[in-house]
Amino acid sequence: MSTATAEHHDHDDHGPAKGWTRWLYTTNHKDIGTLYLLFALVMFFIGGGMALIIRAELFQPGLQLVDPLFFNSMTTMHALVMIFGVVMPAFVGLANWMIPMMIGGPDMALPRLNNWSFWIMPFAFLLLLSTLFMEGGGPAGGWTLYAPLSLQGGDSFAFVIFSIHFMGISSVMGSINIVATIFNMRAPGMTLMKMPLFVWTWLITAYLLIAVIPVLAGAVTMLLTDRYFGTSFFSAAGGGDPVMYQHIFWFFGHPEVYILILPAFGIISSIIPTFARKPLFGYASMVYATASIAFLSFIVWAHHMFTVGMPLAGEMFFMFATMMISVPTGVKVFNWIATMWRGSMTFETPMLFAVGFLVMFTIGGLSGLMLAITPADIQYHDTYFVVAHFHYVLVPGAIYSIMAATYYWMPKWTGNMYDEKWGKIHFWVSTIFLNVLFFPMHFVGLAGMPRRIPDYSLQFADWNAVATIGAFGFGFSQLIFVYVVLKCMRGGEKATTEVWEGAEGLEWTVPSPAPYHTFEKPPVIN
Amino acid sequence: MRSPINLAVSWVAAMSAVVVSQTAGAAVSDINMPVGVTPLSQEVYGLHMLIFWICCVIGAAVFAVMFYSMFKHRKSKGAVAADFHESTTVEIIWTAVPLIILVAMAIPAAKTLIAMEDTSNAEVTVKVTGYQWKWHYEYLDSGINFFSTLDAEHNRARQVGSGVDLTQFDHYLKEVDNPLVVPVGKKIRFLHTSADVIHSWWVPDLAVKKDAIPGFINENWALIEKPGIYRGKCTELCGRDHGFMPVVVKAVPEEEYLAWVAENAPAPVLAATDSTATATAATAAVEEDADREWAQDELMAKGETVYNQVCAACHQANGQGLPGAFPAIAGSAIATGPQDAHIDVIYSGVQGSAMASFAGQLSDVDMAAVITYQRNAFGNTVGDTVQPSQIKALR
Amino acid sequence: MSAESSYYIPHEAKWPIVGSIALFLFFLGFGSVLNGGNWIIMAVGGALLVYMMFRWFADVINESENGIYSKQVDVSFRMAMMWFIFSEVMFFGAFFGALFYARIFSGPWLSGLGEGGAAATNAVLWQGFDYVWPTNGPGELGGNFLKMGWFPLPIINTLILLTSGVTCTIAHHAIKDGDRKKMVRWLLATVALGFLFVVLQAVEYKEAYAHLNLKLSTGIYGSTFFLLTGFHGFHVTMGAVILLVVMLRGTRSHFSSTNHFAFEAAAWYWHFVDVVWLGLFIFVYIL
Ligand code: HEA
Ligand code: HEA
Ligand code: CUA
Ligand SMILES: [Cu+2]
């Protein structure tokens, strides 16, 4: 590594630039990865803060704290922030850090574009969050922005739409970059079927993003013109249909939820073999399963719309197609378990989070399967049962995978080991509170509590109080995470090159911390 | 606070309790889907429990293997890693077995679904229209029609910081002024639509949930087997007071239903209805009054009632509105400007906003009253009156 | 850094942050315009965006001219352009989807055809509404209108765009043969045809508003017609501007017979715009 550098560089060119403008102008994939991850962390507390407002209002029946309109805008913003501001940027941050290292490339394929993709995000969210302070408040029609309700929004409406366009630009550019990187920057000998699964899952995710984000852009553009330019896409009087918005939205929206989980699958597929000290079981079938999930995700969107009055044949088709997704997902779960089987397992923090993921994601997946059963979904739809389902796949799914990844790779990023004791405490406290928070939502949902309501009947009071306690416990236990991350960034026991005993992959062949430019000369692949 | 293990245990226990009690008779559960009172709702409940138990079994099997492995194959127990990492046979098995399970689930699901969509041969047809934030029921056979809104007491109690003791209510947020009355033992067809945004009409006990899409009609049906009062809610986010538009269905024996119809069926000529009551004889009397000259204080008194029942949801009881979302009436240029423009806003609504046309919802007298009220309340001091005859002339 | 042995990574990128600020101002400004504000912020944002692109591309062109890029960098650019165009296809897909949905589903439903509540929809809500495309819906939004025929302007426009595709390809062959003059000449023709298309499109819009009473607010027909053709027209304009820049660069001998990625990217884009038009011509004008 150092010899390669010496050939081409004087010393100055080698390290990061000095001063704060380094972060503004950087084209280095590691810097940009760090920026993405820190941004996501900040947004997690903002979105989580909103969730806590929701939970605080729901602590007891009756309205104690907020106006119903503000409550709705908290629900809407919470989801937008968590999805577009936390999970997606965090995954892109991980992709930035890890993909070049994993495939033996020098950097991302398009470094300047990479910088732009990141720096759009803070501005996009500035625009979005500023709507909360406008007359009439932020968007309050749910994150799905269903017409015609969303068209009733106040002045903030146009800004919300534009902030979505803005984020979309970032996502599409980021994904294009990832596709180009994976196809064009691999070290010689790194064939596609040798790539780590994290790279594979991101490749497929990037395609999903390129394919569906523009559709979302189109959908919200139609909202915009319906509101401001007199078109009638979503008005029956003009020959349009409010339900048409839902079709277009969910054509984006359903692949979107897999965008939020496929990279997580990749992370888990990296972590479990390491701590089982055994190669991943069924690598090829993992790749095919991921691809099948991605393919199926394009033909199941209307399972979010079983109550809108679709023709029977449509309901049947979408029910069966949705159920099918359980098969490739099951293959993944079984492969992970087969990887653990007869391994030699240890349970450091990353593995704890991975196991937590495995258990709770499966719970969320099984409740998803229940939702797919159309006649039953008639009863589940728009109740807290759905809220329970998607938080089980999103929080102990997507969020846990991000935390697992952070613990797993942080020693490589910083050169220091994190504090194992506090990492484990973080896991256990989070996991306990998380279930206290989300498990009761199944009950109140089945018993008939609709979602997106600020107040509810007395029969739901007990479980809501429990959930709120869980929410505050879970929320505040994330401060432990912040503490561990900051501590690790500042110092600690030095990490070795390999960091984990059973780890395999190119990222574990470079020193910890990974040098600013990892592979100037392509590494040799077995 | 209970630990998740306790929660899980109590859940399983309660689930089983429901199963048991189902055989013993009706069960109301706080943690599971109601069995309901229609053949379909019972079928849906059965399907739900079937899928639920299948999922439990799958979950239990998967977790059992996993935890077994985690206890046995750990390094601290001296486990040495094997290095197998492929087997086409097992891959095929664990692709095929889930597939078979899914087919087994899909068959009963498809059956129930087909039954659900069959609205033929209904004996009573009710058109249900969602409004922000109330329901309008129209019996297409008898012409009875009325609005159904959250009960006034509940409405007072649910205001931010009202301080009302909620335990005094038996069905907090699930009580309305005028419930939907239907006969038992008859197939009832519902036509769902909306006047503004999308709503969704849901009664868990009937397993009926259908979106009310503005400009389109969706169909649905129920055959209620047991008299009783069944409560539900709007389940599609429809704006500020989405949480406060309950559904109450009163299922009565057929004779009682017929008597109710006879009592409430409108006189053949009568078109508009009073906003607050079913079409009773009293309404007819009010309608006749539309032609006479009303005094200002009469209009103001009536207007205040109407305002608080209908308009205050958006414009607030104090007339201050919610800046940005709902304009203030106090000091509003329209409410203090020329009458025609003011009447037009209420009569025709404002296109593309939450301000709907109230022409179909309010009688001439109500509309005149509420407009007069707005012009002379909240510090507005226009001093004039709007007469019911002015509204009547518009129709 | 030697060009051949390693991948070029610029060490500082000043333009992206400028671009982010520019987009922010643009969107902020556009939002305020829609809420009745003035155009100033939006104009500043737009101007800054154009300036940023100018400078950013200038940097890239300089680097390319100085031979810093390797073959591998070139491949990255190609992939980026390809997938960018794919994302644009999906964007148009949303609007085509809306068109098909309205024509195949909502129209018939409103007129009572189809299972479920369709019959009741027509009988109770829109009595007497008969669906024929083009429609402005049962509410007859925007009043009586006439359909935009495919003759004469649209067919002329089709021929113009198809021809421009040919001229563009001729220019491409010219540059591959190293004939710079010829390339510039044929590119000029392409650009001219492109702008002619846009002008004719504007004439067509004027015609629609003035004589056919066909407007954005003419129900679903007006909505889909203007949004599809409008976004397409916007893309044609962009494409023509890009080709114009490529042409100007051609006159400065920026391209060689082997190294002319900018030309190719512009050409791909142009063909994409072309193909979208064919879709439009069939589904919006003819069928
Ligand atoms: C990470 C995000 C994520 C993921 C991965 C999933 C995964 C799945 N989801 Fe979920 N879903 C959401 C996020 C996600 N969902 C969100 C955000 C919403 C709500 C949006 C909104 O309205 O705001 C939602 C809503 C939603 C609905 C609509 C509910 C409603 O509104 O009425 C449905 C209905 O079908 C559904 C189904 C499924 C299914 C079948 C899966 C499957 O992929 C799950 C597959 C996994 C398993 C089944 C478990 C593991 C498998 C095995 C152990 C094998 C053995 C299994 C069998 C034999 C069955 N989801
Ligand atoms: C990845 C996505 C994601 C994540 C991580 C979460 C996380 C959480 N969500 Fe999420 N949620 C959604 C996606 C997500 N949610 C979506 C898509 C919806 C649907 C929206 C819609 O209906 O339109 C939704 C809706 C939703 C509802 C339903 C609202 C309604 O229907 O009205 C509720 C209610 O409890 C809820 C709660 C929570 C809680 C308690 C968390 C917790 O995990 C959060 C953890 C909390 C913290 C991390 C906070 C930390 C804060 C502090 C320690 C205090 C310090 C504070 C500051 C410094 C500001 N969410
Ligand atoms: Cu009506 Cu929600
Ligand atoms: Cu989905």
mmCIF file with all atom_site columns, N, CA and C in Angstrom, chain A residues 197-237:
data_model
loop_
_atom_site.group_PDB
_atom_site.id
_atom_site.type_symbol
_atom_site.label_atom_id
_atom_site.label_alt_id
_atom_site.label_comp_id
_atom_site.label_asym_id
_atom_site.label_entity_id
_atom_site.label_seq_id
_atom_site.pdbx_PDB_ins_code
_atom_site.Cartn_x
_atom_site.Cartn_y
_atom_site.Cartn_z
_atom_site.occupancy
_atom_site.B_iso_or_equiv
_atom_site.pdbx_formal_charge
_atom_site.auth_seq_id
_atom_site.auth_comp_id
_atom_site.auth_asym_id
_atom_site.auth_atom_id
_atom_site.pdbx_PDB_model_num
ATOM 1   N N  . LEU A 1 197 ? -21.957 -10.291 0.087   1.00 0.00 ? 197 LEU A N  1
ATOM 2   C CA . LEU A 1 197 ? -23.395 -10.099 -0.109  1.00 0.00 ? 197 LEU A CA 1
ATOM 3   C C  . LEU A 1 197 ? -23.832 -8.666  0.123   1.00 0.00 ? 197 LEU A C  1
ATOM 4   N N  . PHE A 1 198 ? -23.106 -7.963  0.984   1.00 0.00 ? 198 PHE A N  1
ATOM 5   C CA . PHE A 1 198 ? -23.476 -6.561  1.187   1.00 0.00 ? 198 PHE A CA 1
ATOM 6   C C  . PHE A 1 198 ? -23.413 -5.807  -0.142  1.00 0.00 ? 198 PHE A C  1
ATOM 7   N N  . VAL A 1 199 ? -22.401 -6.117  -0.932  1.00 0.00 ? 199 VAL A N  1
ATOM 8   C CA . VAL A 1 199 ? -22.261 -5.454  -2.233  1.00 0.00 ? 199 VAL A CA 1
ATOM 9   C C  . VAL A 1 199 ? -23.397 -5.881  -3.157  1.00 0.00 ? 199 VAL A C  1
ATOM 10  N N  . TRP A 1 200 ? -23.688 -7.156  -3.136  1.00 0.00 ? 200 TRP A N  1
ATOM 11  C CA . TRP A 1 200 ? -24.782 -7.662  -3.971  1.00 0.00 ? 200 TRP A CA 1
ATOM 12  C C  . TRP A 1 200 ? -26.115 -7.012  -3.615  1.00 0.00 ? 200 TRP A C  1
ATOM 13  N N  . THR A 1 201 ? -26.407 -7.013  -2.326  1.00 0.00 ? 201 THR A N  1
ATOM 14  C CA . THR A 1 201 ? -27.713 -6.470  -1.939  1.00 0.00 ? 201 THR A CA 1
ATOM 15  C C  . THR A 1 201 ? -27.783 -4.991  -2.297  1.00 0.00 ? 201 THR A C  1
ATOM 16  N N  . TRP A 1 202 ? -26.654 -4.299  -2.142  1.00 0.00 ? 202 TRP A N  1
ATOM 17  C CA . TRP A 1 202 ? -26.699 -2.875  -2.496  1.00 0.00 ? 202 TRP A CA 1
ATOM 18  C C  . TRP A 1 202 ? -26.849 -2.689  -4.000  1.00 0.00 ? 202 TRP A C  1
ATOM 19  N N  . LEU A 1 203 ? -26.241 -3.549  -4.765  1.00 0.00 ? 203 LEU A N  1
ATOM 20  C CA . LEU A 1 203 ? -26.384 -3.428  -6.218  1.00 0.00 ? 203 LEU A CA 1
ATOM 21  C C  . LEU A 1 203 ? -27.862 -3.522  -6.596  1.00 0.00 ? 203 LEU A C  1
ATOM 22  N N  . ILE A 1 204 ? -28.510 -4.504  -6.015  1.00 0.00 ? 204 ILE A N  1
ATOM 23  C CA . ILE A 1 204 ? -29.929 -4.698  -6.346  1.00 0.00 ? 204 ILE A CA 1
ATOM 24  C C  . ILE A 1 204 ? -30.767 -3.553  -5.798  1.00 0.00 ? 204 ILE A C  1
ATOM 25  N N  . THR A 1 205 ? -30.427 -3.107  -4.592  1.00 0.00 ? 205 THR A N  1
ATOM 26  C CA . THR A 1 205 ? -31.136 -1.963  -4.025  1.00 0.00 ? 205 THR A CA 1
ATOM 27  C C  . THR A 1 205 ? -30.995 -0.733  -4.912  1.00 0.00 ? 205 THR A C  1
ATOM 28  N N  . ALA A 1 206 ? -29.783 -0.529  -5.427  1.00 0.00 ? 206 ALA A N  1
ATOM 29  C CA . ALA A 1 206 ? -29.560 0.651   -6.265  1.00 0.00 ? 206 ALA A CA 1
ATOM 30  C C  . ALA A 1 206 ? -30.454 0.608   -7.492  1.00 0.00 ? 206 ALA A C  1
ATOM 31  N N  . TYR A 1 207 ? -30.620 -0.586  -8.048  1.00 0.00 ? 207 TYR A N  1
ATOM 32  C CA . TYR A 1 207 ? -31.536 -0.684  -9.178  1.00 0.00 ? 207 TYR A CA 1
ATOM 33  C C  . TYR A 1 207 ? -32.963 -0.364  -8.769  1.00 0.00 ? 207 TYR A C  1
ATOM 34  N N  . LEU A 1 208 ? -33.356 -0.880  -7.629  1.00 0.00 ? 208 LEU A N  1
ATOM 35  C CA . LEU A 1 208 ? -34.709 -0.562  -7.167  1.00 0.00 ? 208 LEU A CA 1
ATOM 36  C C  . LEU A 1 208 ? -34.867 0.947   -7.064  1.00 0.00 ? 208 LEU A C  1
ATOM 37  N N  . LEU A 1 209 ? -33.866 1.593   -6.499  1.00 0.00 ? 209 LEU A N  1
ATOM 38  C CA . LEU A 1 209 ? -33.960 3.045   -6.311  1.00 0.00 ? 209 LEU A CA 1
ATOM 39  C C  . LEU A 1 209 ? -34.057 3.768   -7.655  1.00 0.00 ? 209 LEU A C  1
ATOM 40  N N  . ILE A 1 210 ? -33.185 3.389   -8.571  1.00 0.00 ? 210 ILE A N  1
ATOM 41  C CA . ILE A 1 210 ? -33.205 4.086   -9.862  1.00 0.00 ? 210 ILE A CA 1
ATOM 42  C C  . ILE A 1 210 ? -34.548 3.874   -10.543 1.00 0.00 ? 210 ILE A C  1
ATOM 43  N N  . ALA A 1 211 ? -35.137 2.715   -10.307 1.00 0.00 ? 211 ALA A N  1
ATOM 44  C CA . ALA A 1 211 ? -36.397 2.434   -10.986 1.00 0.00 ? 211 ALA A CA 1
ATOM 45  C C  . ALA A 1 211 ? -37.593 3.107   -10.331 1.00 0.00 ? 211 ALA A C  1
ATOM 46  N N  . VAL A 1 212 ? -37.607 3.233   -9.008  1.00 0.00 ? 212 VAL A N  1
ATOM 47  C CA . VAL A 1 212 ? -38.857 3.698   -8.398  1.00 0.00 ? 212 VAL A CA 1
ATOM 48  C C  . VAL A 1 212 ? -38.843 5.127   -7.881  1.00 0.00 ? 212 VAL A C  1
ATOM 49  N N  . ILE A 1 213 ? -37.675 5.665   -7.574  1.00 0.00 ? 213 ILE A N  1
ATOM 50  C CA . ILE A 1 213 ? -37.673 7.054   -7.091  1.00 0.00 ? 213 ILE A CA 1
ATOM 51  C C  . ILE A 1 213 ? -38.249 8.013   -8.141  1.00 0.00 ? 213 ILE A C  1
ATOM 52  N N  . PRO A 1 214 ? -37.906 7.829   -9.430  1.00 0.00 ? 214 PRO A N  1
ATOM 53  C CA . PRO A 1 214 ? -38.514 8.720   -10.421 1.00 0.00 ? 214 PRO A CA 1
ATOM 54  C C  . PRO A 1 214 ? -40.039 8.578   -10.475 1.00 0.00 ? 214 PRO A C  1
ATOM 55  N N  . VAL A 1 215 ? -40.541 7.400   -10.162 1.00 0.00 ? 215 VAL A N  1
ATOM 56  C CA . VAL A 1 215 ? -41.994 7.220   -10.164 1.00 0.00 ? 215 VAL A CA 1
ATOM 57  C C  . VAL A 1 215 ? -42.617 8.025   -9.025  1.00 0.00 ? 215 VAL A C  1
ATOM 58  N N  . LEU A 1 216 ? -41.952 8.008   -7.882  1.00 0.00 ? 216 LEU A N  1
ATOM 59  C CA . LEU A 1 216 ? -42.423 8.852   -6.777  1.00 0.00 ? 216 LEU A CA 1
ATOM 60  C C  . LEU A 1 216 ? -42.397 10.315  -7.207  1.00 0.00 ? 216 LEU A C  1
ATOM 61  N N  . ALA A 1 217 ? -41.315 10.702  -7.867  1.00 0.00 ? 217 ALA A N  1
ATOM 62  C CA . ALA A 1 217 ? -41.218 12.090  -8.325  1.00 0.00 ? 217 ALA A CA 1
ATOM 63  C C  . ALA A 1 217 ? -42.392 12.422  -9.230  1.00 0.00 ? 217 ALA A C  1
ATOM 64  N N  . GLY A 1 218 ? -42.730 11.490  -10.131 1.00 0.00 ? 218 GLY A N  1
ATOM 65  C CA . GLY A 1 218 ? -43.877 11.723  -11.000 1.00 0.00 ? 218 GLY A CA 1
ATOM 66  C C  . GLY A 1 218 ? -45.165 11.851  -10.208 1.00 0.00 ? 218 GLY A C  1
ATOM 67  N N  . ALA A 1 219 ? -45.340 10.961  -9.237  1.00 0.00 ? 219 ALA A N  1
ATOM 68  C CA . ALA A 1 219 ? -46.581 10.982  -8.453  1.00 0.00 ? 219 ALA A CA 1
ATOM 69  C C  . ALA A 1 219 ? -46.743 12.314  -7.729  1.00 0.00 ? 219 ALA A C  1
ATOM 70  N N  . VAL A 1 220 ? -45.689 12.771  -7.069  1.00 0.00 ? 220 VAL A N  1
ATOM 71  C CA . VAL A 1 220 ? -45.849 14.011  -6.312  1.00 0.00 ? 220 VAL A CA 1
ATOM 72  C C  . VAL A 1 220 ? -45.929 15.213  -7.256  1.00 0.00 ? 220 VAL A C  1
ATOM 73  N N  . THR A 1 221 ? -45.352 15.081  -8.448  1.00 0.00 ? 221 THR A N  1
ATOM 74  C CA . THR A 1 221 ? -45.507 16.169  -9.414  1.00 0.00 ? 221 THR A CA 1
ATOM 75  C C  . THR A 1 221 ? -46.969 16.310  -9.812  1.00 0.00 ? 221 THR A C  1
ATOM 76  N N  . MET A 1 222 ? -47.646 15.171  -9.951  1.00 0.00 ? 222 MET A N  1
ATOM 77  C CA . MET A 1 222 ? -49.068 15.243  -10.285 1.00 0.00 ? 222 MET A CA 1
ATOM 78  C C  . MET A 1 222 ? -49.859 15.875  -9.146  1.00 0.00 ? 222 MET A C  1
ATOM 79  N N  . LEU A 1 223 ? -49.457 15.574  -7.909  1.00 0.00 ? 223 LEU A N  1
ATOM 80  C CA . LEU A 1 223 ? -50.118 16.236  -6.786  1.00 0.00 ? 223 LEU A CA 1
ATOM 81  C C  . LEU A 1 223 ? -49.956 17.751  -6.919  1.00 0.00 ? 223 LEU A C  1
ATOM 82  N N  . LEU A 1 224 ? -48.727 18.139  -7.232  1.00 0.00 ? 224 LEU A N  1
ATOM 83  C CA . LEU A 1 224 ? -48.413 19.559  -7.326  1.00 0.00 ? 224 LEU A CA 1
ATOM 84  C C  . LEU A 1 224 ? -49.264 20.235  -8.394  1.00 0.00 ? 224 LEU A C  1
ATOM 85  N N  . THR A 1 225 ? -49.370 19.587  -9.563  1.00 0.00 ? 225 THR A N  1
ATOM 86  C CA . THR A 1 225 ? -50.135 20.249  -10.617 1.00 0.00 ? 225 THR A CA 1
ATOM 87  C C  . THR A 1 225 ? -51.632 20.203  -10.303 1.00 0.00 ? 225 THR A C  1
ATOM 88  N N  . ASP A 1 226 ? -52.072 19.146  -9.627  1.00 0.00 ? 226 ASP A N  1
ATOM 89  C CA . ASP A 1 226 ? -53.482 19.120  -9.242  1.00 0.00 ? 226 ASP A CA 1
ATOM 90  C C  . ASP A 1 226 ? -53.795 20.275  -8.303  1.00 0.00 ? 226 ASP A C  1
ATOM 91  N N  . ARG A 1 227 ? -52.839 20.567  -7.449  1.00 0.00 ? 227 ARG A N  1
ATOM 92  C CA . ARG A 1 227 ? -53.104 21.610  -6.480  1.00 0.00 ? 227 ARG A CA 1
ATOM 93  C C  . ARG A 1 227 ? -52.957 23.011  -7.082  1.00 0.00 ? 227 ARG A C  1
ATOM 94  N N  . TYR A 1 228 ? -51.904 23.207  -7.885  1.00 0.00 ? 228 TYR A N  1
ATOM 95  C CA . TYR A 1 228 ? -51.590 24.575  -8.295  1.00 0.00 ? 228 TYR A CA 1
ATOM 96  C C  . TYR A 1 228 ? -51.882 24.893  -9.751  1.00 0.00 ? 228 TYR A C  1
ATOM 97  N N  . PHE A 1 229 ? -52.037 23.879  -10.603 1.00 0.00 ? 229 PHE A N  1
ATOM 98  C CA . PHE A 1 229 ? -52.182 24.183  -12.016 1.00 0.00 ? 229 PHE A CA 1
ATOM 99  C C  . PHE A 1 229 ? -53.478 23.655  -12.612 1.00 0.00 ? 229 PHE A C  1
ATOM 100 N N  . GLY A 1 230 ? -54.407 23.272  -11.767 1.00 0.00 ? 230 GLY A N  1
ATOM 101 C CA . GLY A 1 230 ? -55.731 22.944  -12.268 1.00 0.00 ? 230 GLY A CA 1
ATOM 102 C C  . GLY A 1 230 ? -55.874 21.618  -12.985 1.00 0.00 ? 230 GLY A C  1
ATOM 103 N N  . THR A 1 231 ? -54.888 20.719  -12.900 1.00 0.00 ? 231 THR A N  1
ATOM 104 C CA . THR A 1 231 ? -55.083 19.419  -13.515 1.00 0.00 ? 231 THR A CA 1
ATOM 105 C C  . THR A 1 231 ? -56.016 18.578  -12.647 1.00 0.00 ? 231 THR A C  1
ATOM 106 N N  . SER A 1 232 ? -56.489 17.448  -13.188 1.00 0.00 ? 232 SER A N  1
ATOM 107 C CA . SER A 1 232 ? -57.403 16.638  -12.383 1.00 0.00 ? 232 SER A CA 1
ATOM 108 C C  . SER A 1 232 ? -57.041 15.166  -12.445 1.00 0.00 ? 232 SER A C  1
ATOM 109 N N  . PHE A 1 233 ? -55.772 14.865  -12.198 1.00 0.00 ? 233 PHE A N  1
ATOM 110 C CA . PHE A 1 233 ? -55.356 13.467  -12.154 1.00 0.00 ? 233 PHE A CA 1
ATOM 111 C C  . PHE A 1 233 ? -56.137 12.697  -11.092 1.00 0.00 ? 233 PHE A C  1
ATOM 112 N N  . PHE A 1 234 ? -56.340 13.351  -9.965  1.00 0.00 ? 234 PHE A N  1
ATOM 113 C CA . PHE A 1 234 ? -56.891 12.619  -8.824  1.00 0.00 ? 234 PHE A CA 1
ATOM 114 C C  . PHE A 1 234 ? -58.291 13.093  -8.466  1.00 0.00 ? 234 PHE A C  1
ATOM 115 N N  . SER A 1 235 ? -59.007 13.588  -9.457  1.00 0.00 ? 235 SER A N  1
ATOM 116 C CA . SER A 1 235 ? -60.364 14.030  -9.186  1.00 0.00 ? 235 SER A CA 1
ATOM 117 C C  . SER A 1 235 ? -61.320 13.355  -10.162 1.00 0.00 ? 235 SER A C  1
ATOM 118 N N  . ALA A 1 236 ? -62.326 12.693  -9.597  1.00 0.00 ? 236 ALA A N  1
ATOM 119 C CA . ALA A 1 236 ? -63.261 11.947  -10.435 1.00 0.00 ? 236 ALA A CA 1
ATOM 120 C C  . ALA A 1 236 ? -64.028 12.868  -11.368 1.00 0.00 ? 236 ALA A C  1
ATOM 121 N N  . ALA A 1 237 ? -64.326 14.061  -10.910 1.00 0.00 ? 237 ALA A N  1
ATOM 122 C CA . ALA A 1 237 ? -65.110 14.972  -11.739 1.00 0.00 ? 237 ALA A CA 1
ATOM 123 C C  . ALA A 1 237 ? -64.417 15.229  -13.069 1.00 0.00 ? 237 ALA A C  1
#
